[in-house]
Short mmCIF file of C-alpha atoms in Angstrom, two decimals:
data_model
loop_
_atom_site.label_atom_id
_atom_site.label_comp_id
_atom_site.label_asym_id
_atom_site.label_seq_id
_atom_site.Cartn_x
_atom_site.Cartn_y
_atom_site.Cartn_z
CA UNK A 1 0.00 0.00 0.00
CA UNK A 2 1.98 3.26 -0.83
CA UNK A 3 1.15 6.40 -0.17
CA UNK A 4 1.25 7.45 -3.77
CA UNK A 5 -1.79 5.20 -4.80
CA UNK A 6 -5.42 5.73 -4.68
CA UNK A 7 -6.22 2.57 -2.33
CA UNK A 8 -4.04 4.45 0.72
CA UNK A 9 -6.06 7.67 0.04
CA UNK A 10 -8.79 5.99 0.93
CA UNK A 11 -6.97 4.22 3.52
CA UNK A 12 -6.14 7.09 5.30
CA UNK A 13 -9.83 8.84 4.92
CA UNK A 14 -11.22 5.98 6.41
CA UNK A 15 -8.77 5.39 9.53
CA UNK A 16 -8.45 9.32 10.12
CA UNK A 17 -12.21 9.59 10.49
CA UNK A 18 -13.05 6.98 12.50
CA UNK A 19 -9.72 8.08 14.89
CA UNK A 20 -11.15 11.36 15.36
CA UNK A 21 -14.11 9.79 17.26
CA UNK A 22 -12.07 7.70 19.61
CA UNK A 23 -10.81 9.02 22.71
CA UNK A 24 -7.10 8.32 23.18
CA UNK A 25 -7.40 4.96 24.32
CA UNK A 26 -9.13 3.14 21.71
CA UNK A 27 -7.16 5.79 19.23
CA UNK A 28 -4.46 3.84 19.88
CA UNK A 29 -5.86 0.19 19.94
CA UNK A 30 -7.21 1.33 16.51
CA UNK A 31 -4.18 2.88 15.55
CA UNK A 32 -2.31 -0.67 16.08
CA UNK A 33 -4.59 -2.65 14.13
CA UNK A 34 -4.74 -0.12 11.22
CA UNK A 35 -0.48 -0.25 11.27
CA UNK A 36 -1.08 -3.81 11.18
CA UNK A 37 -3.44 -4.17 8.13
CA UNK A 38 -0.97 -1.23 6.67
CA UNK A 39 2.06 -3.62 6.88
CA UNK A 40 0.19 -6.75 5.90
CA UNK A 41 -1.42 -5.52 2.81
CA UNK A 42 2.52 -6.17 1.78
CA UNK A 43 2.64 -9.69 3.00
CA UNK A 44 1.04 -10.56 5.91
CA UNK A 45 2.93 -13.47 6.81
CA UNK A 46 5.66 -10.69 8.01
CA UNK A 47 3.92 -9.24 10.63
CA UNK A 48 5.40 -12.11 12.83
CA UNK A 49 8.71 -10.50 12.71
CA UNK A 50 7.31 -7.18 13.53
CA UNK A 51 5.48 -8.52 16.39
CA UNK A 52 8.38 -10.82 17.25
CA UNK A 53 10.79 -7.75 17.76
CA UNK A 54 7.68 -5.76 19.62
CA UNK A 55 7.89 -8.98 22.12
CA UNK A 56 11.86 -9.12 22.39
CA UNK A 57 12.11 -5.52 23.46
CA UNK A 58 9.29 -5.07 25.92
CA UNK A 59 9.61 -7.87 27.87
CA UNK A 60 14.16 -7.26 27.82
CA UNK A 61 13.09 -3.61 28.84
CA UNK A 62 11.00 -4.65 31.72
CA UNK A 63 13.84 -7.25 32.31
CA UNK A 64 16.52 -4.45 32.51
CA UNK A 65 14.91 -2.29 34.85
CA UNK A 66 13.78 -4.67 37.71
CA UNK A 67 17.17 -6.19 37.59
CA UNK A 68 19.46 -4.99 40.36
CA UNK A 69 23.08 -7.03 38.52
CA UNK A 70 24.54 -4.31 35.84
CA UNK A 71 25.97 -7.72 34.37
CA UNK A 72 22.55 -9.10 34.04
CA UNK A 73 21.69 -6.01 32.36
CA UNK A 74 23.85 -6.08 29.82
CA UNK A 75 23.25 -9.76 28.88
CA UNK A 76 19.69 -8.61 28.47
CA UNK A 77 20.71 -5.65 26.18
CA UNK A 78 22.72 -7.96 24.29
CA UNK A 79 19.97 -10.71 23.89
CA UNK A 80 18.21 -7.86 22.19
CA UNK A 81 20.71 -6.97 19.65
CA UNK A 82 21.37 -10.13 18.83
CA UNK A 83 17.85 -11.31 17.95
CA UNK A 84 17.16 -7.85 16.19
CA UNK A 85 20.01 -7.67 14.13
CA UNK A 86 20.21 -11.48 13.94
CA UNK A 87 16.61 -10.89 12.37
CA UNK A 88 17.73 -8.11 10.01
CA UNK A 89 20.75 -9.86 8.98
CA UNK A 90 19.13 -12.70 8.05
CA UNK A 91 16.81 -11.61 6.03
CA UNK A 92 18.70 -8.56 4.07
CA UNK A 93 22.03 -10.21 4.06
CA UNK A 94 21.62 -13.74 3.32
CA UNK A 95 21.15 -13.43 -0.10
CA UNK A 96 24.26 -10.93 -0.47
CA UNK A 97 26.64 -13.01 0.98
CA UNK A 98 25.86 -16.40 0.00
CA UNK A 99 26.06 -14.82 -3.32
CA UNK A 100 29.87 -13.48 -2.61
CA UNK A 101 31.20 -16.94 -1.22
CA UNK A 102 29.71 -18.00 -4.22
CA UNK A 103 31.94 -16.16 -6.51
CA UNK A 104 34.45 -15.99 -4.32
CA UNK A 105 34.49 -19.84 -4.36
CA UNK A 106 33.86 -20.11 -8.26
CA UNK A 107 36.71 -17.60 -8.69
CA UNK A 108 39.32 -19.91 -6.42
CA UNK A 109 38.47 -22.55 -8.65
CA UNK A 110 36.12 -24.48 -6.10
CA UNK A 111 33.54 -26.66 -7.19
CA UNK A 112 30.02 -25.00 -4.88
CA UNK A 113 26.59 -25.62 -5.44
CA UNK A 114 25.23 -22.13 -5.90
CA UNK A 115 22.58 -21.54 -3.07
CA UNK A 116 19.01 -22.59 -3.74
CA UNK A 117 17.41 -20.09 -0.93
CA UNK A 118 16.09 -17.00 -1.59
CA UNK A 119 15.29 -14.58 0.60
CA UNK A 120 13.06 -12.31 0.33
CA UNK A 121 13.52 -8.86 2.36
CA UNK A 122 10.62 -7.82 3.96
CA UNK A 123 9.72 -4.22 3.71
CA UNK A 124 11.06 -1.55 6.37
CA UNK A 125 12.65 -3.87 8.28
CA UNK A 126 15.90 -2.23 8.64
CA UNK A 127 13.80 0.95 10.19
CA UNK A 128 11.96 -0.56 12.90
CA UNK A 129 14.83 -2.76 13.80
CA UNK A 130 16.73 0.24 14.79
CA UNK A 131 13.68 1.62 16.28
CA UNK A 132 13.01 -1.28 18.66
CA UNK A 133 17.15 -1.66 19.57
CA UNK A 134 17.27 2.45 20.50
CA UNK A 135 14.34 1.82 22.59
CA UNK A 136 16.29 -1.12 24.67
CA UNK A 137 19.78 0.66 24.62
CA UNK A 138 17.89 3.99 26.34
CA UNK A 139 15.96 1.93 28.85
CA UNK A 140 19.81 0.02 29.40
CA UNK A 141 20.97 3.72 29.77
CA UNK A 142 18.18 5.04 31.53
CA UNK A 143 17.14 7.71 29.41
CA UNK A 144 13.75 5.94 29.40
CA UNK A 145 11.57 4.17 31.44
CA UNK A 146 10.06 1.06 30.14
CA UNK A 147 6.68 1.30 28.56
CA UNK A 148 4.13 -0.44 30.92
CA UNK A 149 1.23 -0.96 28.27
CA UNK A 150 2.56 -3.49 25.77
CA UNK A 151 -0.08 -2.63 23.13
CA UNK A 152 0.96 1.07 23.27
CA UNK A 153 4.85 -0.08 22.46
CA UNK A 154 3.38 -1.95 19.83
CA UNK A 155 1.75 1.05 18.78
CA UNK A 156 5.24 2.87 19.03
CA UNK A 157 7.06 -0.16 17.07
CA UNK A 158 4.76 -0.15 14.09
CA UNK A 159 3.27 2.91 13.97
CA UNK A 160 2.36 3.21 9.64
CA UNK A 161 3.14 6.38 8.93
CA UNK A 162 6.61 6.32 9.16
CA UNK A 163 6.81 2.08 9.45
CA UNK A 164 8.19 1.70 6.15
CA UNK A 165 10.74 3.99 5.34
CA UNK A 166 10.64 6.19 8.73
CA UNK A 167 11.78 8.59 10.36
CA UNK A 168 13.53 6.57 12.72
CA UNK A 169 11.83 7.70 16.18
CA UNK A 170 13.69 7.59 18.92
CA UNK A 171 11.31 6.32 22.27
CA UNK A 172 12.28 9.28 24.00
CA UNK A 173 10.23 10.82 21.95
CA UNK A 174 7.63 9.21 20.15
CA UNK A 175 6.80 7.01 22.72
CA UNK A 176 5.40 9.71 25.29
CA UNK A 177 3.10 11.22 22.43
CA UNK A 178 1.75 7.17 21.95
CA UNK A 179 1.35 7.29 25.83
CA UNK A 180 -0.68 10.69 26.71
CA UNK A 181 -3.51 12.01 25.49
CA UNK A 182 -3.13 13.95 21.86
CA UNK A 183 -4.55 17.47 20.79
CA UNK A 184 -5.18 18.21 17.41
CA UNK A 185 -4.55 21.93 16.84
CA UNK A 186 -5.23 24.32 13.70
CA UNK A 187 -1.80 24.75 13.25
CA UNK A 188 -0.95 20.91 13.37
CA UNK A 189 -4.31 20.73 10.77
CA UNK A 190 -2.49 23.44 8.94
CA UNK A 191 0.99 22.31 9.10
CA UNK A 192 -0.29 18.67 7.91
CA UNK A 193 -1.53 19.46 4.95
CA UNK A 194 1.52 21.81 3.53
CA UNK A 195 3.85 18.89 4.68
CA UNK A 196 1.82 16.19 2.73
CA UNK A 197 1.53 18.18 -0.16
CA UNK A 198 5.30 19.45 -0.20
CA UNK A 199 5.56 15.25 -0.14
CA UNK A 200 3.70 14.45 -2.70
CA UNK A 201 5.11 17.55 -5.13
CA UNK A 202 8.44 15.67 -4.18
CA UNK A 203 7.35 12.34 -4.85
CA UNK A 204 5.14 12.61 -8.06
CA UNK A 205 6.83 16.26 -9.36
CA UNK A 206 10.28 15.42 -8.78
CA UNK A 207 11.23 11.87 -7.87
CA UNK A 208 8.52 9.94 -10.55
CA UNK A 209 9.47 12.96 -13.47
CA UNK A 210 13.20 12.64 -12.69
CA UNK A 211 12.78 8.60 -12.26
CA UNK A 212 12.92 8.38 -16.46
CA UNK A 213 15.97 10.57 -17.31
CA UNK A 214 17.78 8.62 -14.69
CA UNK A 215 16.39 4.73 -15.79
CA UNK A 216 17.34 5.46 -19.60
CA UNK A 217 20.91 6.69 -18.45
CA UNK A 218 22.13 4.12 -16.14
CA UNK A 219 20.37 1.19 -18.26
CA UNK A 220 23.52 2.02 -20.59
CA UNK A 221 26.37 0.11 -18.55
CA UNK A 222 28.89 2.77 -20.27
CA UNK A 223 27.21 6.25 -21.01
CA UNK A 224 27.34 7.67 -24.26
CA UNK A 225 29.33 10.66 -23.02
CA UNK A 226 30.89 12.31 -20.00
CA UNK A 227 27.64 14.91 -19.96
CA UNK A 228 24.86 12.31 -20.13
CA UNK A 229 27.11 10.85 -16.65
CA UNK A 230 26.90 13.93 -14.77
CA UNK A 231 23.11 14.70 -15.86
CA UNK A 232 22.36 10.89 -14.66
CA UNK A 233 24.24 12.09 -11.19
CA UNK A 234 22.42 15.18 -10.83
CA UNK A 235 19.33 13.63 -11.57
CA UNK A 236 19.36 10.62 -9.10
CA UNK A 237 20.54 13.31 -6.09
CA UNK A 238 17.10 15.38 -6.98
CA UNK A 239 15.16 11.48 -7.24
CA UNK A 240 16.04 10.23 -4.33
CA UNK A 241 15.92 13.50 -2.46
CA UNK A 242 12.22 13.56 -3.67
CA UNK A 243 11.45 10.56 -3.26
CA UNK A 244 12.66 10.34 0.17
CA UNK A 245 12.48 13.60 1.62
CA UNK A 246 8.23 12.92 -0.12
CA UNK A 247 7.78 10.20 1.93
CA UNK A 248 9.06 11.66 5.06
CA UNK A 249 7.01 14.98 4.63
CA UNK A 250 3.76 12.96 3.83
CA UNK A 251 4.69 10.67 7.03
CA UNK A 252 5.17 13.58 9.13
CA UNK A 253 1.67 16.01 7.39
CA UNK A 254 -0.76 12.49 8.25
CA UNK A 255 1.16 12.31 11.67
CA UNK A 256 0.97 16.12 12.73
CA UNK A 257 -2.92 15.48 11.36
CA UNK A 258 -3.23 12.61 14.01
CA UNK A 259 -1.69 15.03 16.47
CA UNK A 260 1.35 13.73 16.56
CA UNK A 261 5.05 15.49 15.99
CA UNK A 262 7.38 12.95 13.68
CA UNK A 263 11.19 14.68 13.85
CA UNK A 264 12.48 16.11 10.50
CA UNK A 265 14.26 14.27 8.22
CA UNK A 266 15.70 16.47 5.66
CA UNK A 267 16.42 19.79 6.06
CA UNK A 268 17.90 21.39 2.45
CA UNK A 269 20.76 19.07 2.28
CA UNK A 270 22.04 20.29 -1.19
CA UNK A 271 22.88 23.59 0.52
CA UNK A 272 25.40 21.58 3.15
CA UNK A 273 28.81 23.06 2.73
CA UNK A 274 31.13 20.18 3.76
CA UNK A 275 29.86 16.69 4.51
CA UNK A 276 29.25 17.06 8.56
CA UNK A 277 26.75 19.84 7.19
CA UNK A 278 24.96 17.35 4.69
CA UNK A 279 24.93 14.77 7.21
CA UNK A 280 23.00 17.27 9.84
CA UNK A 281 20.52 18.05 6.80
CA UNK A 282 20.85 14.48 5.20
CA UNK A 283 18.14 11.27 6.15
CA UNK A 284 18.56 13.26 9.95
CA UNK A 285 16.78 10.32 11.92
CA UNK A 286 19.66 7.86 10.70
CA UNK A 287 22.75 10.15 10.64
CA UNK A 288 21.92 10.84 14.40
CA UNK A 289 21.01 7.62 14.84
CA UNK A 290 24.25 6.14 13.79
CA UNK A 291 25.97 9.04 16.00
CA UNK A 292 24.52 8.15 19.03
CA UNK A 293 24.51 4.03 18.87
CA UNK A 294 27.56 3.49 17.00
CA UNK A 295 29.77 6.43 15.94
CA UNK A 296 30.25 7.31 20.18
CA UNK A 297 29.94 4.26 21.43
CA UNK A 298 32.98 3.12 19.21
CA UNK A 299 34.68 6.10 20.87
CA UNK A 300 33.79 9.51 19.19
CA UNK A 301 36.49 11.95 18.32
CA UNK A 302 37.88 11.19 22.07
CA UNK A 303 40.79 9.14 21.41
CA UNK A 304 42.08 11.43 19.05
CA UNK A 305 42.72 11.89 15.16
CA UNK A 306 43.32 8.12 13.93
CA UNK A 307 40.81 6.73 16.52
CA UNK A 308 38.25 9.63 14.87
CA UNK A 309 39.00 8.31 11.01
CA UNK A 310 38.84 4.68 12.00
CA UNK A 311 35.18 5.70 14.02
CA UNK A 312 33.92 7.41 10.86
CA UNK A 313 34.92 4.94 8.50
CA UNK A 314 33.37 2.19 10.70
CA UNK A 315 30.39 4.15 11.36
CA UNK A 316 29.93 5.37 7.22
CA UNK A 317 30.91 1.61 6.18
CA UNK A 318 27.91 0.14 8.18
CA UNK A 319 25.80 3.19 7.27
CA UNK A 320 26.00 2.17 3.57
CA UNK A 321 25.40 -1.79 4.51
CA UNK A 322 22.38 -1.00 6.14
CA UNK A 323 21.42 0.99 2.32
CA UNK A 324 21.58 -2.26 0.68
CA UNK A 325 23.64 -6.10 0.70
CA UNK A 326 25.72 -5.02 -2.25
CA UNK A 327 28.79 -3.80 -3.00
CA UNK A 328 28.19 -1.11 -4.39
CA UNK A 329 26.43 0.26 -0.93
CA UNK A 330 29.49 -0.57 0.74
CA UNK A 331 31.84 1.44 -1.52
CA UNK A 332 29.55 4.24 -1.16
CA UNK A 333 29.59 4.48 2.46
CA UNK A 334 33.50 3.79 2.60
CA UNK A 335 33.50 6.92 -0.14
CA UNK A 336 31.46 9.51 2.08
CA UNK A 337 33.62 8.57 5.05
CA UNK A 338 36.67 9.02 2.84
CA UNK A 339 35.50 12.38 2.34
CA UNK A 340 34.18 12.81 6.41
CA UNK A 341 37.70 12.14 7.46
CA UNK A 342 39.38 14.60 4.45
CA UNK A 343 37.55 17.32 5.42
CA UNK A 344 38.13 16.95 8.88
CA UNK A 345 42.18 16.37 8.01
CA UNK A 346 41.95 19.64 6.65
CA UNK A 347 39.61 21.89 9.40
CA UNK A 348 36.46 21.89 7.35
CA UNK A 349 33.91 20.94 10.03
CA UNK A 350 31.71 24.02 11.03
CA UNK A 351 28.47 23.94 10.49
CA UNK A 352 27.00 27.00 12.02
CA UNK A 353 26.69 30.50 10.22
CA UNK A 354 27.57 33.50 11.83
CA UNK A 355 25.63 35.19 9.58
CA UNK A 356 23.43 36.14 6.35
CA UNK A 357 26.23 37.84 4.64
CA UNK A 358 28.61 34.53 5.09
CA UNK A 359 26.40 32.76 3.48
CA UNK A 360 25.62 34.54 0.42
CA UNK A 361 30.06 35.18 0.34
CA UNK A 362 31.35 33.85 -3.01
CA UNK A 363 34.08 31.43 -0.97
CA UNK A 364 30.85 29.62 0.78
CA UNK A 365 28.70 29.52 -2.46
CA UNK A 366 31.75 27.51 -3.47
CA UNK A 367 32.35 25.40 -0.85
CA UNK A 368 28.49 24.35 -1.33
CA UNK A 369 28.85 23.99 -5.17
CA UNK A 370 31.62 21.75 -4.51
CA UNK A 371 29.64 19.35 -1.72
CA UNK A 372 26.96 19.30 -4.22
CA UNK A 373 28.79 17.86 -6.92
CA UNK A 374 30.91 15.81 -4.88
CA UNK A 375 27.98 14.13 -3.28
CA UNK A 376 26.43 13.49 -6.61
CA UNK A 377 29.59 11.83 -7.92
CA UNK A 378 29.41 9.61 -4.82
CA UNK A 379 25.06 9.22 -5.62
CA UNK A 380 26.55 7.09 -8.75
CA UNK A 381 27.47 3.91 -6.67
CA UNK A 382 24.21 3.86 -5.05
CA UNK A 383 22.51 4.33 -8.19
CA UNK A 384 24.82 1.91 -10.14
CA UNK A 385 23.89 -2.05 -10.84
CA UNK A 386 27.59 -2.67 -10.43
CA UNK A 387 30.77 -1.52 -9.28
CA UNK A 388 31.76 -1.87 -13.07
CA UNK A 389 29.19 0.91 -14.07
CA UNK A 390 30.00 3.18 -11.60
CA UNK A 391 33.34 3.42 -12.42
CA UNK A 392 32.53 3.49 -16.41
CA UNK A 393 30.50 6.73 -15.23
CA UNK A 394 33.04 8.28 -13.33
CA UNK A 395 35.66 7.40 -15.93
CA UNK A 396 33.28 8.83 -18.51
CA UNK A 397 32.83 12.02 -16.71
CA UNK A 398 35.91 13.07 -16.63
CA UNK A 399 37.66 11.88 -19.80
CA UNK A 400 34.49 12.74 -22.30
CA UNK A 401 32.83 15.41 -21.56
CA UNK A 402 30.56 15.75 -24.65
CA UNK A 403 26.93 16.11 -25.62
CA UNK A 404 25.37 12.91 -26.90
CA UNK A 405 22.97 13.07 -29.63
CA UNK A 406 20.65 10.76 -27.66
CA UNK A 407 20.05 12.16 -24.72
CA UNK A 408 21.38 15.66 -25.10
CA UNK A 409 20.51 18.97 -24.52
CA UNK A 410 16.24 18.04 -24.27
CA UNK A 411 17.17 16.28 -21.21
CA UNK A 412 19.06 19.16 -19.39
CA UNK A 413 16.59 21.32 -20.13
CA UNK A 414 13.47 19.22 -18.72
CA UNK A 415 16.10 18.44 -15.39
CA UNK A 416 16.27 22.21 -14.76
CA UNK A 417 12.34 22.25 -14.99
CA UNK A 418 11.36 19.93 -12.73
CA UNK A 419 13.98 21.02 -10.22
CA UNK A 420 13.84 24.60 -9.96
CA UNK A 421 10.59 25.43 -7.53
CA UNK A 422 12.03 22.94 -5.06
CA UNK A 423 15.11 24.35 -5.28
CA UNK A 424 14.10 27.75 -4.33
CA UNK A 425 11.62 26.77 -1.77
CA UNK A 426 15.17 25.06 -0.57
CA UNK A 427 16.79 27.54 -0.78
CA UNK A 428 14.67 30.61 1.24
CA UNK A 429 14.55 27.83 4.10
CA UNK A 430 18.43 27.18 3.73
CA UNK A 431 18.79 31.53 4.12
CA UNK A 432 16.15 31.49 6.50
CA UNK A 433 17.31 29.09 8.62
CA UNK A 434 13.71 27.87 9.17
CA UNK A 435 12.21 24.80 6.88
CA UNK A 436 8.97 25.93 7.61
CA UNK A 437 9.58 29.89 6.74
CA UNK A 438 6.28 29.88 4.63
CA UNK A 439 4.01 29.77 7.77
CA UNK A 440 5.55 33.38 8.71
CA UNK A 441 4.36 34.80 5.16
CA UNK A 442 1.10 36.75 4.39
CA UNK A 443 -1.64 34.53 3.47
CA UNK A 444 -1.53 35.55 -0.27
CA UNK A 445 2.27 34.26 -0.60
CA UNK A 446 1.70 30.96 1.36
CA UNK A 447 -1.71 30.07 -0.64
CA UNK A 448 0.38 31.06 -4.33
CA UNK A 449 2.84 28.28 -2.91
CA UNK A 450 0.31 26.09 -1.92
CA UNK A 451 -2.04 26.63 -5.09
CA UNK A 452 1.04 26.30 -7.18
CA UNK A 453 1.86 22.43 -5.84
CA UNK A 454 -1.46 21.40 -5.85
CA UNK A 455 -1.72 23.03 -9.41
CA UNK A 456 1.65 21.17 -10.66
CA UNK A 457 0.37 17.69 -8.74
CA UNK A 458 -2.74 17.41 -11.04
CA UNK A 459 -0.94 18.52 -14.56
CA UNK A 460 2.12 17.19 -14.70
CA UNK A 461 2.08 15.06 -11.46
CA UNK A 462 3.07 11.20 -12.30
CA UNK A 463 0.54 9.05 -11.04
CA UNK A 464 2.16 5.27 -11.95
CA UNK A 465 2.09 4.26 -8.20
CA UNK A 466 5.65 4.22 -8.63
CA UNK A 467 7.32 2.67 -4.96
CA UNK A 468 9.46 4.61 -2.89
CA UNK A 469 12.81 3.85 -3.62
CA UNK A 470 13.71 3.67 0.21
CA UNK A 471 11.21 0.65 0.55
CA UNK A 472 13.77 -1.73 -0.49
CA UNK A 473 16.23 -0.73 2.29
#
């Protein structure tokens, strides 16, 4: 069921409806068996490891906080890793590496069966997972307390708006909104409905328009010219942007319409000047994420400069496993760490502006202009179906850097089209400092905007219920 198609319009209409006659109680029982005929319209048979993890965690919770034996505490928090990522692994990873020993073995010379079993990944699995192990690793910490209802942590756990492809919440903080009573204001109502149809202007304006410039480029494994490379790279960085940063919006306008508050998830990441900016402005529920669980635990920047590039390696390696069981994921994470570590080498790590004039200077317009372009060189081994195409694109863009008479000049031109509202709406909130700047307009400038993506939904809006490409992560 994606949000893009008719049948979850409907959906929604339905659930939202009925929820708004429920006091906050049964808005929650409801809410849980709505996210659970959400999920299972996918496969139902699934919802066993959803409610498997949902089991794990609140019983190892309730485990770690009545026990008095810090050992026995940690055994419990380990249990709980283990199962959850035993869980994840299994199912994204199985297929990816019995596929390497494979042709590792073939290549050796070795006489293997290749494997029979196929796995197949079941949707958002890699986002709840590190929902439900945050929630045990706060209550080990004591940032939380355990949840005492289990039906509202299974509430918190599968939650459909952002179940699939998040945000990743954090219990801290979705977890008290699933717990006390919600109010629905006028400016959630209003707030809502810009952020759902910002998300769906992203998702059927930019991802679905961009989604056929960049499937006729990379279905070339060598590209017909150095040009047609970079357009495919700068196309794919405004797809999955849209795509992405569309579901999250639309997640977070049904959510604030619910009364709840989802955290932000993008936040003009094009405009980052050096990659600790992107990664502040980038997929924010997983950069933190990864921060917080991994990237400190392993030791920070505390142990000084090699300890700090072997952390941020580590920490970008896994980032880009947990994209995808391919190579090409993996090369992409070890690439933006590459770059994490050579920035910080050289003292480019502020993020903060001291002020408007800075960042309007020509030296920061550059700095950005090179993260951009940088970032989309690095987009072209997550876009890639091999590590053999990627590097036929990179080779391509610099070496031949030439106009094809295929895809040419027609293609540039509709790219530059499609992009350029969302690029300035981008970029007021990037000078503003405020991704929600159009709420502090007069009315007649914040219903153009809103007129204007409605408008541009219904004529040249794709409607092929296209998936969202983060669904298969």
């Amino acid at each position: 069921m994606f949000f893009n198609s008719l049948l979850f319009v409907f959906f929604f209409a339905g659930v939202y409806l009925i929820y708004l006659c429920l006091n906050h109680q049964w808005q929650n029982r409801f809410l849980l068996v709505a996210s659970y005929v959400f999920y299972g319209a996918w496969d139902y048979r699934f919802l066993s490891l959803i409610f498997l993890s949902t089991c794990v965690d609140y019983f190892v919770a309730i485990a770690i906080r009545d026990s008095a034996d810090s050992r026995r505490k940690k055994q419990l928090l380990t249990l709980s890793i283990a199962i959850n990522l035993g869980i994840l692994g299994f199912f994204k990873y199985f297929n990816f590496f019995a596929d390497s020993l494979y042709r590792l073995s073939e290549s050796l010379g070795l006489n293997v069966n290749q494997p029979l079993l196929t796995v197949i990944l079941p949707v958002g699995i890699s986002f709840y997972t590190f929902q439900t192990i945050s929630y045990s690793v706060d209550v080990f910490k004591e940032r939380l307390e355990p949840v005492r209802s289990f039906l509202d942590f299974a509430l918190y756990v599968s939650f459909f708006p952002q179940l699939v492809a998040g945000p990743i919440e954090r219990a801290t903080r979705l977890l008290p909104q699933v717990v006390r009573p919600r109010k629905i204001t006028v400016r959630a109502v209003k707030l809502g409905i810009w952020l759902i149809v910002l998300g769906y202007y992203q998702k059927l304006i930019i991802a679905d328009s961009l989604a056929g410039i960049v499937n006729a480029i990379f279905s070339d494994t060598v590209p017909s010219s150095g040009a047609i490379a970079l357009l495919g790279g700068y196309a794919f960085a405004f797809q999955i942007y849209g795509d992405f940063a569309g579901y999250s919006n639309i997640a977070c306008g049904i959510s604030a319409l619910m009364g709840f508050s989802l955290m932000n998830n993008f936040d003009s990441p094009y405009f980052a000047r050096n990659p600790s900016d992107f990664w502040q402005r980038w997929h924010i529920s997983l950069s933190t994420w990864l921060r917080d669980y991994l990237y400190i635990p392993l030791g920070g920047n505390r142990h000084g400069k090699l300890a700090t590039y072997r952390n941020l390696m580590a920490t970008m390696l896994l980032g880009g496993l947990w994209h995808g069981a391919a190579w090409t994921f993996v090369v992409w994470g070890a690439c933006h760490g590459a770059v994490l570590c050579i920035y910080r080498f050289f003292g480019f790590t502020a993020t903060a502006y001291q002020s408007f004039r800075e960042k309007l200077s020509l030296k920061n317009l550059a700095l950005i202009f090179l993260m951009f372009n940088i970032n989309c060189l690095i987009w072209l081994f997550f876009r890639a179906d091999s590590l053999q195409q990627a590097q036929a694109f990179l080779l391509s863009i610099f070496t031949d850097f030439r106009l094809s008479s295929g895809i040419g000049l027609s293609n540039w031109a509709n790219f530059i089209n499609v992009i350029w509202f969302l690029v300035l709406l981008d970029g007021v909130a990037w000078l503003t400092g405020d991704r929600l700047w159009i709420f502090k307009q007069f009315t007649l400038l914040r219903a153009g905007c809103l007129a204007w993506l409605i408008l541009s939904i219904i004529l040249w809006g794709e409607f092929n219920n296209d998936e969202f490409i983060y669904f298969q992560f």
